[in-house]
Structure formats: structure tokens, C-alpha cells
């Protein structure tokens, strides 16, 4: 599969999670394999968990925010951050991409748009727990944070990742310490 081209991206719309997206996210479950669900939620859930859907329905767009990717009116991707309450400068980051859209650059695009948004809101570090067998997520982290290293515990790789610098170029995130 090729990465998304400008022509291909013309059909994909990225916007904040909003009205009607809870139902779109529930429908997106049908486009996710059990492997994709397991690697995102670390459990054998047959669909996107309802408590997760409800949490996204209560986003405040400051401490927790999400961007969605739509193909027509169909949700094909989601990237979110959630601030760590006892450390407001830190946030958990997660990405979920429909199986047919994986490994085409959509996760990279969503992340590239989400990181500066969180940084403008005071997030200076991201935290990500990744299933060690999730090659796509590991590749995304390696591409975005080339010097990233993880701490491993069982089948989980934990990353602490810097937010982009304030003067990040528009074509992608410039990361603190990556120059």
C-alpha cells in the first residue's frame, strides 16, 4: 500500500471530534479487526468499548481532545490526547485507524495535526503505551520521534515523547531536541 498522496488526501476530511461522532465511532467498529481492537484497547473487545465512546462524547477540547478523519461521512481514523490530571503538562496519546486505511499515512497525518494542538494548550510531553506487536504504531512513533526509546513491560512498550517545539514547521512536527 502506498502512503496517502495529496490527490488521495483530497477525499479525506480531518476535523475535531464533534456532534454525531459517537455514532460514527460505533460504526467504525465494523471496520476494525480483533487485532486492531486488541492493540488499541489491550483487551479482546469485539467492538470499540462503550465507556470509551461515552468519554469521547464528553470532550472538553482542552484537557482532552480528538481529531477524526472522515471519508465522506464514514469515520476512518481518530487521534486523541488526554491530559494526565496530576501532571497537566503531560498527556496520553492514542491513534485508531480503520483496517483498510492502515499503513497509508493517515495515522501520521492525524498525529502531525494533533501534536501542535496539544502543545499550544500547554502539553510538553506525551505518554504512549503500545502493544509491542503493533508494528504500525511503533513505526509511527519511530517516524515522528526518531530518537524515541521505550521501556518494556511484558507485551507493552511505554514511550515518553516530547511535544513539538513552538516554532514547528507546517509540514510536520519539529520535536524538542531532534535538531
Short mmCIF file of N, CA and C in Angstrom, two decimals:
data_model
loop_
_atom_site.label_atom_id
_atom_site.label_comp_id
_atom_site.label_asym_id
_atom_site.label_seq_id
_atom_site.Cartn_x
_atom_site.Cartn_y
_atom_site.Cartn_z
N UNK A 1 0.83 -1.19 0.00
CA UNK A 1 0.00 0.00 0.00
C UNK A 1 0.87 1.24 0.00
N UNK A 2 0.46 2.22 -0.74
CA UNK A 2 1.22 3.46 -0.80
C UNK A 2 0.75 4.43 0.28
N UNK A 3 1.62 5.36 0.60
CA UNK A 3 1.24 6.42 1.54
C UNK A 3 0.23 7.33 0.86
N UNK A 4 -0.52 8.05 1.68
CA UNK A 4 -1.51 8.97 1.15
C UNK A 4 -0.82 10.05 0.32
N UNK A 5 -1.32 10.28 -0.87
CA UNK A 5 -0.81 11.37 -1.70
C UNK A 5 -1.74 12.56 -1.53
N UNK A 6 -1.30 13.72 -2.03
CA UNK A 6 -2.16 14.90 -1.95
C UNK A 6 -3.49 14.64 -2.65
N UNK A 7 -3.44 13.95 -3.78
CA UNK A 7 -4.67 13.64 -4.51
C UNK A 7 -5.57 12.72 -3.69
N UNK A 8 -4.97 11.73 -3.05
CA UNK A 8 -5.71 10.78 -2.23
C UNK A 8 -6.30 11.48 -1.00
N UNK A 9 -5.53 12.40 -0.42
CA UNK A 9 -5.98 13.13 0.77
C UNK A 9 -7.16 14.06 0.47
N UNK A 10 -7.34 14.42 -0.77
CA UNK A 10 -8.44 15.32 -1.13
C UNK A 10 -9.78 14.73 -0.72
N UNK A 11 -9.87 13.43 -0.61
CA UNK A 11 -11.12 12.77 -0.22
C UNK A 11 -11.27 12.59 1.28
N UNK A 12 -10.21 12.86 2.05
CA UNK A 12 -10.23 12.67 3.50
C UNK A 12 -10.36 14.03 4.18
N UNK A 13 -11.30 14.12 5.09
CA UNK A 13 -11.52 15.36 5.85
C UNK A 13 -11.09 15.12 7.29
N UNK A 14 -10.30 16.03 7.84
CA UNK A 14 -9.86 15.96 9.24
C UNK A 14 -10.53 17.11 9.98
N UNK A 15 -11.12 16.79 11.13
CA UNK A 15 -11.76 17.83 11.94
C UNK A 15 -11.84 17.37 13.39
N UNK A 16 -12.17 18.28 14.32
CA UNK A 16 -12.33 17.88 15.71
C UNK A 16 -13.50 16.90 15.89
N UNK A 17 -13.36 16.02 16.86
CA UNK A 17 -14.45 15.10 17.22
C UNK A 17 -15.62 15.97 17.66
N UNK A 18 -16.80 15.68 17.16
CA UNK A 18 -17.95 16.52 17.48
C UNK A 18 -19.27 15.81 17.35
N UNK A 19 -20.30 16.60 17.08
CA UNK A 19 -21.67 16.12 17.02
C UNK A 19 -21.80 14.96 16.03
N UNK A 20 -22.43 13.88 16.48
CA UNK A 20 -22.66 12.72 15.64
C UNK A 20 -21.50 11.74 15.56
N UNK A 21 -20.35 12.11 16.12
CA UNK A 21 -19.17 11.26 16.00
C UNK A 21 -19.21 10.02 16.91
N UNK A 22 -20.00 10.07 17.97
CA UNK A 22 -20.13 8.86 18.80
C UNK A 22 -20.73 7.74 17.96
N UNK A 23 -21.76 8.03 17.20
CA UNK A 23 -22.39 7.02 16.33
C UNK A 23 -21.42 6.59 15.23
N UNK A 24 -20.67 7.53 14.66
CA UNK A 24 -19.69 7.18 13.63
C UNK A 24 -18.61 6.25 14.20
N UNK A 25 -18.18 6.53 15.43
CA UNK A 25 -17.17 5.69 16.08
C UNK A 25 -17.71 4.28 16.31
N UNK A 26 -18.96 4.18 16.75
CA UNK A 26 -19.57 2.86 16.93
C UNK A 26 -19.60 2.10 15.60
N UNK A 27 -19.96 2.80 14.52
CA UNK A 27 -19.98 2.16 13.20
C UNK A 27 -18.58 1.78 12.73
N UNK A 28 -17.59 2.55 13.14
CA UNK A 28 -16.21 2.25 12.75
C UNK A 28 -15.77 0.90 13.30
N UNK A 29 -16.39 0.43 14.36
CA UNK A 29 -16.04 -0.88 14.93
C UNK A 29 -16.08 -1.98 13.88
N UNK A 30 -17.02 -1.88 12.94
CA UNK A 30 -17.14 -2.90 11.88
C UNK A 30 -15.93 -2.90 10.95
N UNK A 31 -15.17 -1.80 10.92
CA UNK A 31 -14.01 -1.68 10.05
C UNK A 31 -12.70 -1.99 10.78
N UNK A 32 -12.84 -2.51 12.01
CA UNK A 32 -11.67 -2.82 12.84
C UNK A 32 -11.62 -4.32 13.11
N UNK A 33 -10.47 -4.92 12.85
CA UNK A 33 -10.30 -6.34 13.15
C UNK A 33 -10.13 -6.52 14.66
N UNK A 34 -10.24 -7.76 15.09
CA UNK A 34 -10.00 -8.06 16.51
C UNK A 34 -8.57 -7.70 16.89
N UNK A 35 -7.64 -7.86 15.97
CA UNK A 35 -6.24 -7.50 16.23
C UNK A 35 -6.13 -5.98 16.44
N UNK A 36 -6.76 -5.20 15.59
CA UNK A 36 -6.71 -3.74 15.74
C UNK A 36 -7.34 -3.31 17.06
N UNK A 37 -8.45 -3.90 17.41
CA UNK A 37 -9.10 -3.57 18.68
C UNK A 37 -8.22 -3.96 19.86
N UNK A 38 -7.60 -5.14 19.78
CA UNK A 38 -6.74 -5.58 20.88
C UNK A 38 -5.53 -4.67 21.03
N UNK A 39 -4.89 -4.31 19.92
CA UNK A 39 -3.69 -3.50 20.02
C UNK A 39 -3.99 -2.07 20.47
N UNK A 40 -5.20 -1.60 20.28
CA UNK A 40 -5.57 -0.26 20.77
C UNK A 40 -6.07 -0.28 22.20
N UNK A 41 -6.91 -1.27 22.54
CA UNK A 41 -7.56 -1.27 23.85
C UNK A 41 -7.00 -2.30 24.82
N UNK A 42 -6.03 -3.11 24.38
CA UNK A 42 -5.36 -4.10 25.22
C UNK A 42 -6.34 -5.10 25.83
N UNK A 43 -7.40 -5.39 25.10
CA UNK A 43 -8.35 -6.41 25.55
C UNK A 43 -9.02 -7.02 24.33
N UNK A 44 -9.66 -8.15 24.53
CA UNK A 44 -10.30 -8.86 23.44
C UNK A 44 -11.70 -8.36 23.15
N UNK A 45 -11.91 -7.07 23.20
CA UNK A 45 -13.23 -6.49 22.96
C UNK A 45 -13.65 -6.70 21.50
N UNK A 46 -14.92 -7.04 21.27
CA UNK A 46 -15.38 -7.25 19.89
C UNK A 46 -15.70 -5.95 19.15
N UNK A 47 -15.71 -4.84 19.86
CA UNK A 47 -16.02 -3.54 19.25
C UNK A 47 -15.39 -2.45 20.13
N UNK A 48 -15.43 -1.23 19.63
CA UNK A 48 -14.93 -0.10 20.42
C UNK A 48 -15.74 -0.06 21.71
N UNK A 49 -15.07 -0.09 22.88
CA UNK A 49 -15.79 -0.13 24.16
C UNK A 49 -16.71 1.08 24.36
N UNK A 50 -17.89 0.80 24.83
CA UNK A 50 -18.89 1.87 25.05
C UNK A 50 -18.42 2.93 26.05
N UNK A 51 -17.73 2.58 27.15
CA UNK A 51 -17.23 3.65 28.05
C UNK A 51 -16.27 4.60 27.34
N UNK A 52 -15.49 4.08 26.41
CA UNK A 52 -14.57 4.92 25.62
C UNK A 52 -15.36 5.87 24.72
N UNK A 53 -16.38 5.35 24.06
CA UNK A 53 -17.23 6.18 23.20
C UNK A 53 -17.87 7.29 24.04
N UNK A 54 -18.38 6.94 25.21
CA UNK A 54 -19.02 7.93 26.09
C UNK A 54 -18.03 9.00 26.54
N UNK A 55 -16.80 8.59 26.85
CA UNK A 55 -15.77 9.55 27.27
C UNK A 55 -15.47 10.55 26.15
N UNK A 56 -15.36 10.04 24.94
CA UNK A 56 -15.11 10.95 23.82
C UNK A 56 -16.30 11.90 23.59
N UNK A 57 -17.48 11.44 23.91
CA UNK A 57 -18.66 12.29 23.79
C UNK A 57 -18.67 13.45 24.77
N UNK A 58 -17.79 13.38 25.77
CA UNK A 58 -17.71 14.45 26.78
C UNK A 58 -16.40 15.23 26.70
N UNK A 59 -15.79 15.28 25.53
CA UNK A 59 -14.54 16.01 25.37
C UNK A 59 -14.70 17.47 25.77
N UNK A 60 -13.68 18.02 26.41
CA UNK A 60 -13.72 19.46 26.72
C UNK A 60 -12.87 20.27 25.74
N UNK A 61 -12.19 19.60 24.82
CA UNK A 61 -11.36 20.22 23.79
C UNK A 61 -10.26 21.10 24.38
N UNK A 62 -9.83 20.77 25.59
CA UNK A 62 -8.69 21.42 26.22
C UNK A 62 -7.82 20.36 26.90
N UNK A 63 -8.37 19.75 27.96
CA UNK A 63 -7.63 18.70 28.66
C UNK A 63 -7.70 17.38 27.90
N UNK A 64 -8.72 17.22 27.12
CA UNK A 64 -8.88 16.03 26.29
C UNK A 64 -9.47 16.48 24.96
N UNK A 65 -8.83 16.05 23.88
CA UNK A 65 -9.33 16.42 22.56
C UNK A 65 -9.05 15.30 21.59
N UNK A 66 -9.76 15.31 20.49
CA UNK A 66 -9.59 14.28 19.46
C UNK A 66 -9.87 14.88 18.09
N UNK A 67 -9.15 14.38 17.13
CA UNK A 67 -9.38 14.70 15.73
C UNK A 67 -9.85 13.44 15.03
N UNK A 68 -10.78 13.59 14.11
CA UNK A 68 -11.27 12.45 13.35
C UNK A 68 -10.95 12.64 11.88
N UNK A 69 -10.78 11.52 11.20
CA UNK A 69 -10.61 11.50 9.75
C UNK A 69 -11.86 10.88 9.17
N UNK A 70 -12.44 11.55 8.18
CA UNK A 70 -13.67 11.08 7.56
C UNK A 70 -13.45 10.90 6.06
N UNK A 71 -14.01 9.82 5.55
CA UNK A 71 -14.10 9.59 4.11
C UNK A 71 -15.59 9.66 3.81
N UNK A 72 -16.01 10.72 3.16
CA UNK A 72 -17.42 11.08 3.07
C UNK A 72 -17.92 11.27 4.49
N UNK A 73 -18.89 10.48 4.94
CA UNK A 73 -19.40 10.61 6.30
C UNK A 73 -18.98 9.44 7.18
N UNK A 74 -17.99 8.68 6.72
CA UNK A 74 -17.55 7.48 7.43
C UNK A 74 -16.26 7.79 8.18
N UNK A 75 -16.25 7.53 9.50
CA UNK A 75 -15.05 7.72 10.30
C UNK A 75 -14.06 6.61 9.94
N UNK A 76 -12.85 7.03 9.57
CA UNK A 76 -11.81 6.07 9.21
C UNK A 76 -10.59 6.18 10.11
N UNK A 77 -10.56 7.20 10.97
CA UNK A 77 -9.44 7.35 11.87
C UNK A 77 -9.74 8.33 12.98
N UNK A 78 -8.97 8.20 14.06
CA UNK A 78 -9.15 9.02 15.25
C UNK A 78 -7.80 9.14 15.95
N UNK A 79 -7.44 10.34 16.34
CA UNK A 79 -6.25 10.56 17.16
C UNK A 79 -6.68 11.44 18.33
N UNK A 80 -6.22 11.09 19.51
CA UNK A 80 -6.65 11.83 20.70
C UNK A 80 -5.50 12.02 21.67
N UNK A 81 -5.66 13.04 22.50
CA UNK A 81 -4.79 13.18 23.66
C UNK A 81 -5.67 13.41 24.87
N UNK A 82 -5.18 12.97 26.02
CA UNK A 82 -5.88 13.18 27.29
C UNK A 82 -4.82 13.56 28.33
N UNK A 83 -4.99 14.75 28.88
CA UNK A 83 -4.03 15.26 29.86
C UNK A 83 -4.01 14.37 31.10
N UNK A 84 -2.83 14.18 31.68
CA UNK A 84 -2.68 13.42 32.92
C UNK A 84 -3.04 14.37 34.06
N UNK A 85 -4.10 14.09 34.83
CA UNK A 85 -4.59 15.06 35.83
C UNK A 85 -3.54 15.55 36.82
N UNK A 86 -2.69 14.68 37.35
CA UNK A 86 -1.72 15.12 38.36
C UNK A 86 -0.47 15.75 37.73
N UNK A 87 -0.36 15.68 36.41
CA UNK A 87 0.75 16.30 35.67
C UNK A 87 0.18 16.95 34.41
N UNK A 88 -0.42 18.13 34.53
CA UNK A 88 -1.14 18.74 33.40
C UNK A 88 -0.27 19.05 32.18
N UNK A 89 1.05 19.01 32.33
CA UNK A 89 1.92 19.23 31.17
C UNK A 89 2.10 17.95 30.35
N UNK A 90 1.60 16.83 30.86
CA UNK A 90 1.71 15.54 30.17
C UNK A 90 0.35 15.09 29.67
N UNK A 91 0.37 14.34 28.57
CA UNK A 91 -0.88 13.81 28.03
C UNK A 91 -0.65 12.43 27.42
N UNK A 92 -1.64 11.57 27.58
CA UNK A 92 -1.65 10.29 26.89
C UNK A 92 -2.03 10.57 25.44
N UNK A 93 -1.45 9.83 24.51
CA UNK A 93 -1.80 9.99 23.10
C UNK A 93 -2.15 8.62 22.54
N UNK A 94 -3.15 8.59 21.67
CA UNK A 94 -3.57 7.32 21.08
C UNK A 94 -4.15 7.58 19.69
N UNK A 95 -4.00 6.59 18.83
CA UNK A 95 -4.49 6.66 17.46
C UNK A 95 -5.22 5.37 17.13
N UNK A 96 -6.32 5.49 16.40
CA UNK A 96 -7.08 4.32 15.95
C UNK A 96 -7.44 4.55 14.49
N UNK A 97 -7.04 3.60 13.63
CA UNK A 97 -7.25 3.72 12.19
C UNK A 97 -7.99 2.48 11.70
N UNK A 98 -9.02 2.68 10.88
CA UNK A 98 -9.75 1.56 10.28
C UNK A 98 -8.77 0.69 9.50
N UNK A 99 -8.96 -0.61 9.54
CA UNK A 99 -8.01 -1.55 8.95
C UNK A 99 -7.67 -1.23 7.50
N UNK A 100 -8.65 -0.91 6.68
CA UNK A 100 -8.41 -0.66 5.26
C UNK A 100 -7.56 0.59 5.04
N UNK A 101 -7.44 1.45 6.03
CA UNK A 101 -6.68 2.70 5.91
C UNK A 101 -5.34 2.64 6.61
N UNK A 102 -5.03 1.54 7.26
CA UNK A 102 -3.76 1.42 7.97
C UNK A 102 -2.59 1.35 6.99
N UNK A 103 -1.45 1.86 7.44
CA UNK A 103 -0.19 1.86 6.69
C UNK A 103 -0.27 2.66 5.40
N UNK A 104 -1.11 3.68 5.42
CA UNK A 104 -1.21 4.60 4.27
C UNK A 104 -0.82 6.02 4.65
N UNK A 105 -0.44 6.24 5.90
CA UNK A 105 -0.03 7.57 6.34
C UNK A 105 -1.11 8.36 7.06
N UNK A 106 -2.29 7.78 7.23
CA UNK A 106 -3.38 8.51 7.89
C UNK A 106 -3.08 8.75 9.37
N UNK A 107 -2.54 7.76 10.07
CA UNK A 107 -2.16 7.95 11.47
C UNK A 107 -1.11 9.03 11.62
N UNK A 108 -0.16 9.05 10.70
CA UNK A 108 0.89 10.06 10.70
C UNK A 108 0.29 11.45 10.50
N UNK A 109 -0.65 11.57 9.57
CA UNK A 109 -1.30 12.85 9.31
C UNK A 109 -2.08 13.33 10.53
N UNK A 110 -2.88 12.45 11.13
CA UNK A 110 -3.65 12.82 12.32
C UNK A 110 -2.73 13.24 13.45
N UNK A 111 -1.66 12.50 13.65
CA UNK A 111 -0.71 12.83 14.72
C UNK A 111 -0.04 14.17 14.45
N UNK A 112 0.36 14.40 13.20
CA UNK A 112 1.01 15.66 12.83
C UNK A 112 0.10 16.85 13.11
N UNK A 113 -1.21 16.65 13.01
CA UNK A 113 -2.15 17.74 13.28
C UNK A 113 -2.47 17.86 14.77
N UNK A 114 -2.49 16.73 15.48
CA UNK A 114 -2.87 16.73 16.90
C UNK A 114 -1.76 17.28 17.80
N UNK A 115 -0.51 16.94 17.51
CA UNK A 115 0.59 17.33 18.41
C UNK A 115 0.69 18.84 18.63
N UNK A 116 0.70 19.66 17.59
CA UNK A 116 0.79 21.11 17.83
C UNK A 116 -0.44 21.66 18.55
N UNK A 117 -1.59 21.07 18.32
CA UNK A 117 -2.81 21.49 19.01
C UNK A 117 -2.64 21.31 20.52
N UNK A 118 -2.17 20.15 20.93
CA UNK A 118 -1.95 19.89 22.36
C UNK A 118 -0.83 20.77 22.91
N UNK A 119 0.23 20.97 22.13
CA UNK A 119 1.34 21.80 22.58
C UNK A 119 0.90 23.23 22.83
N UNK A 120 0.03 23.76 21.97
CA UNK A 120 -0.49 25.13 22.18
C UNK A 120 -1.31 25.22 23.46
N UNK A 121 -1.78 24.10 23.94
CA UNK A 121 -2.58 24.07 25.18
C UNK A 121 -1.73 23.70 26.39
N UNK A 122 -0.42 23.74 26.24
CA UNK A 122 0.48 23.55 27.37
C UNK A 122 1.01 22.14 27.58
N UNK A 123 0.72 21.22 26.69
CA UNK A 123 1.27 19.88 26.81
C UNK A 123 2.71 19.90 26.31
N UNK A 124 3.64 19.45 27.14
CA UNK A 124 5.05 19.42 26.77
C UNK A 124 5.58 18.00 26.59
N UNK A 125 4.81 17.00 27.02
CA UNK A 125 5.26 15.62 26.89
C UNK A 125 4.06 14.70 26.68
N UNK A 126 4.24 13.74 25.81
CA UNK A 126 3.21 12.74 25.56
C UNK A 126 3.66 11.39 26.11
N UNK A 127 2.70 10.60 26.48
CA UNK A 127 2.92 9.25 27.00
C UNK A 127 2.10 8.32 26.12
N UNK A 128 2.73 7.23 25.71
CA UNK A 128 2.01 6.25 24.89
C UNK A 128 2.37 4.84 25.35
N UNK A 129 1.36 4.04 25.63
CA UNK A 129 1.54 2.61 25.88
C UNK A 129 1.15 1.90 24.59
N UNK A 130 2.08 1.13 24.04
CA UNK A 130 1.87 0.49 22.75
C UNK A 130 2.09 -1.01 22.92
N UNK A 131 1.16 -1.78 22.37
CA UNK A 131 1.33 -3.23 22.33
C UNK A 131 2.58 -3.50 21.50
N UNK A 132 3.52 -4.26 22.04
CA UNK A 132 4.81 -4.46 21.40
C UNK A 132 4.70 -5.08 20.01
N UNK A 133 3.60 -5.75 19.71
CA UNK A 133 3.40 -6.33 18.40
C UNK A 133 2.71 -5.41 17.41
N UNK A 134 2.42 -4.18 17.81
CA UNK A 134 1.72 -3.23 16.95
C UNK A 134 2.73 -2.50 16.06
N UNK A 135 3.09 -3.14 14.96
CA UNK A 135 4.12 -2.60 14.07
C UNK A 135 3.77 -1.22 13.53
N UNK A 136 2.50 -0.99 13.23
CA UNK A 136 2.09 0.30 12.70
C UNK A 136 2.30 1.43 13.69
N UNK A 137 1.90 1.22 14.94
CA UNK A 137 2.07 2.25 15.98
C UNK A 137 3.55 2.48 16.27
N UNK A 138 4.32 1.40 16.31
CA UNK A 138 5.76 1.55 16.56
C UNK A 138 6.43 2.31 15.42
N UNK A 139 6.02 2.05 14.19
CA UNK A 139 6.57 2.77 13.04
C UNK A 139 6.19 4.24 13.08
N UNK A 140 4.96 4.53 13.47
CA UNK A 140 4.51 5.92 13.59
C UNK A 140 5.36 6.67 14.62
N UNK A 141 5.59 6.05 15.77
CA UNK A 141 6.40 6.68 16.81
C UNK A 141 7.83 6.88 16.31
N UNK A 142 8.39 5.85 15.67
CA UNK A 142 9.77 5.97 15.18
C UNK A 142 9.89 7.06 14.12
N UNK A 143 8.88 7.21 13.27
CA UNK A 143 8.92 8.25 12.24
C UNK A 143 8.81 9.64 12.85
N UNK A 144 7.90 9.79 13.81
CA UNK A 144 7.64 11.10 14.41
C UNK A 144 8.70 11.49 15.43
N UNK A 145 9.17 10.51 16.19
CA UNK A 145 10.19 10.72 17.21
C UNK A 145 11.35 9.76 16.95
N UNK A 146 12.23 10.05 16.00
CA UNK A 146 13.29 9.10 15.62
C UNK A 146 14.17 8.64 16.78
N UNK A 147 14.35 9.46 17.79
CA UNK A 147 15.22 9.07 18.90
C UNK A 147 14.45 8.43 20.06
N UNK A 148 13.17 8.17 19.87
CA UNK A 148 12.34 7.61 20.95
C UNK A 148 12.82 6.24 21.38
N UNK A 149 12.82 6.02 22.66
CA UNK A 149 13.14 4.72 23.24
C UNK A 149 12.01 4.35 24.19
N UNK A 150 11.77 3.07 24.30
CA UNK A 150 10.68 2.63 25.16
C UNK A 150 11.20 1.84 26.35
N UNK A 151 10.38 1.82 27.37
CA UNK A 151 10.57 0.91 28.50
C UNK A 151 9.57 -0.22 28.26
N UNK A 152 10.03 -1.44 28.34
CA UNK A 152 9.14 -2.58 28.06
C UNK A 152 8.77 -3.29 29.34
N UNK A 153 7.52 -3.68 29.37
CA UNK A 153 7.00 -4.47 30.47
C UNK A 153 6.06 -5.50 29.85
N UNK A 154 6.50 -6.74 29.80
CA UNK A 154 5.70 -7.76 29.15
C UNK A 154 5.53 -7.44 27.68
N UNK A 155 4.29 -7.36 27.24
CA UNK A 155 3.99 -7.08 25.83
C UNK A 155 3.72 -5.60 25.57
N UNK A 156 4.03 -4.73 26.53
CA UNK A 156 3.76 -3.30 26.39
C UNK A 156 5.06 -2.51 26.31
N UNK A 157 5.12 -1.62 25.35
CA UNK A 157 6.22 -0.66 25.23
C UNK A 157 5.67 0.70 25.65
N UNK A 158 6.32 1.32 26.63
CA UNK A 158 5.89 2.62 27.13
C UNK A 158 6.86 3.69 26.64
N UNK A 159 6.31 4.73 26.03
CA UNK A 159 7.11 5.82 25.49
C UNK A 159 6.78 7.12 26.20
N UNK A 160 7.80 7.95 26.43
CA UNK A 160 7.64 9.33 26.89
C UNK A 160 8.22 10.17 25.76
N UNK A 161 7.37 11.01 25.17
CA UNK A 161 7.70 11.68 23.92
C UNK A 161 7.52 13.19 24.04
N UNK A 162 8.47 13.98 23.58
CA UNK A 162 8.35 15.43 23.70
C UNK A 162 7.30 15.98 22.74
N UNK A 163 6.66 17.05 23.16
CA UNK A 163 5.73 17.78 22.28
C UNK A 163 6.55 18.53 21.23
N UNK A 164 5.93 18.88 20.11
CA UNK A 164 6.67 19.66 19.11
C UNK A 164 7.05 21.02 19.67
N UNK A 165 8.11 21.59 19.12
CA UNK A 165 8.53 22.92 19.56
C UNK A 165 7.51 23.94 19.08
N UNK A 166 7.50 25.09 19.70
CA UNK A 166 6.53 26.13 19.36
C UNK A 166 6.69 26.61 17.92
N UNK A 167 7.90 26.51 17.36
CA UNK A 167 8.13 27.00 16.00
C UNK A 167 8.16 25.86 15.00
N UNK A 168 7.33 24.85 15.21
CA UNK A 168 7.31 23.69 14.31
C UNK A 168 6.88 24.13 12.91
N UNK A 169 7.54 23.60 11.89
CA UNK A 169 7.12 23.94 10.52
C UNK A 169 5.76 23.33 10.21
N UNK A 170 5.07 23.89 9.24
CA UNK A 170 3.72 23.44 8.94
C UNK A 170 3.68 22.07 8.26
N UNK A 171 4.81 21.60 7.72
CA UNK A 171 4.79 20.32 7.03
C UNK A 171 5.02 19.13 7.95
N UNK A 172 5.20 19.35 9.22
CA UNK A 172 5.36 18.25 10.15
C UNK A 172 5.87 18.74 11.47
N UNK A 173 5.79 17.91 12.52
CA UNK A 173 6.21 18.36 13.83
C UNK A 173 7.72 18.41 13.95
N UNK A 174 8.21 19.52 14.47
CA UNK A 174 9.62 19.59 14.86
C UNK A 174 9.61 19.24 16.33
N UNK A 175 10.45 18.34 16.72
CA UNK A 175 10.41 17.86 18.08
C UNK A 175 11.55 18.45 18.88
N UNK A 176 11.26 18.73 20.14
CA UNK A 176 12.28 19.26 21.03
C UNK A 176 13.46 18.31 21.04
N UNK A 177 14.65 18.84 20.83
CA UNK A 177 15.84 18.02 20.89
C UNK A 177 16.11 17.19 19.65
N UNK A 178 15.33 17.34 18.60
CA UNK A 178 15.53 16.50 17.42
C UNK A 178 16.34 17.18 16.32
N UNK A 179 16.77 18.38 16.53
CA UNK A 179 17.52 19.12 15.50
C UNK A 179 18.97 18.78 15.55
#
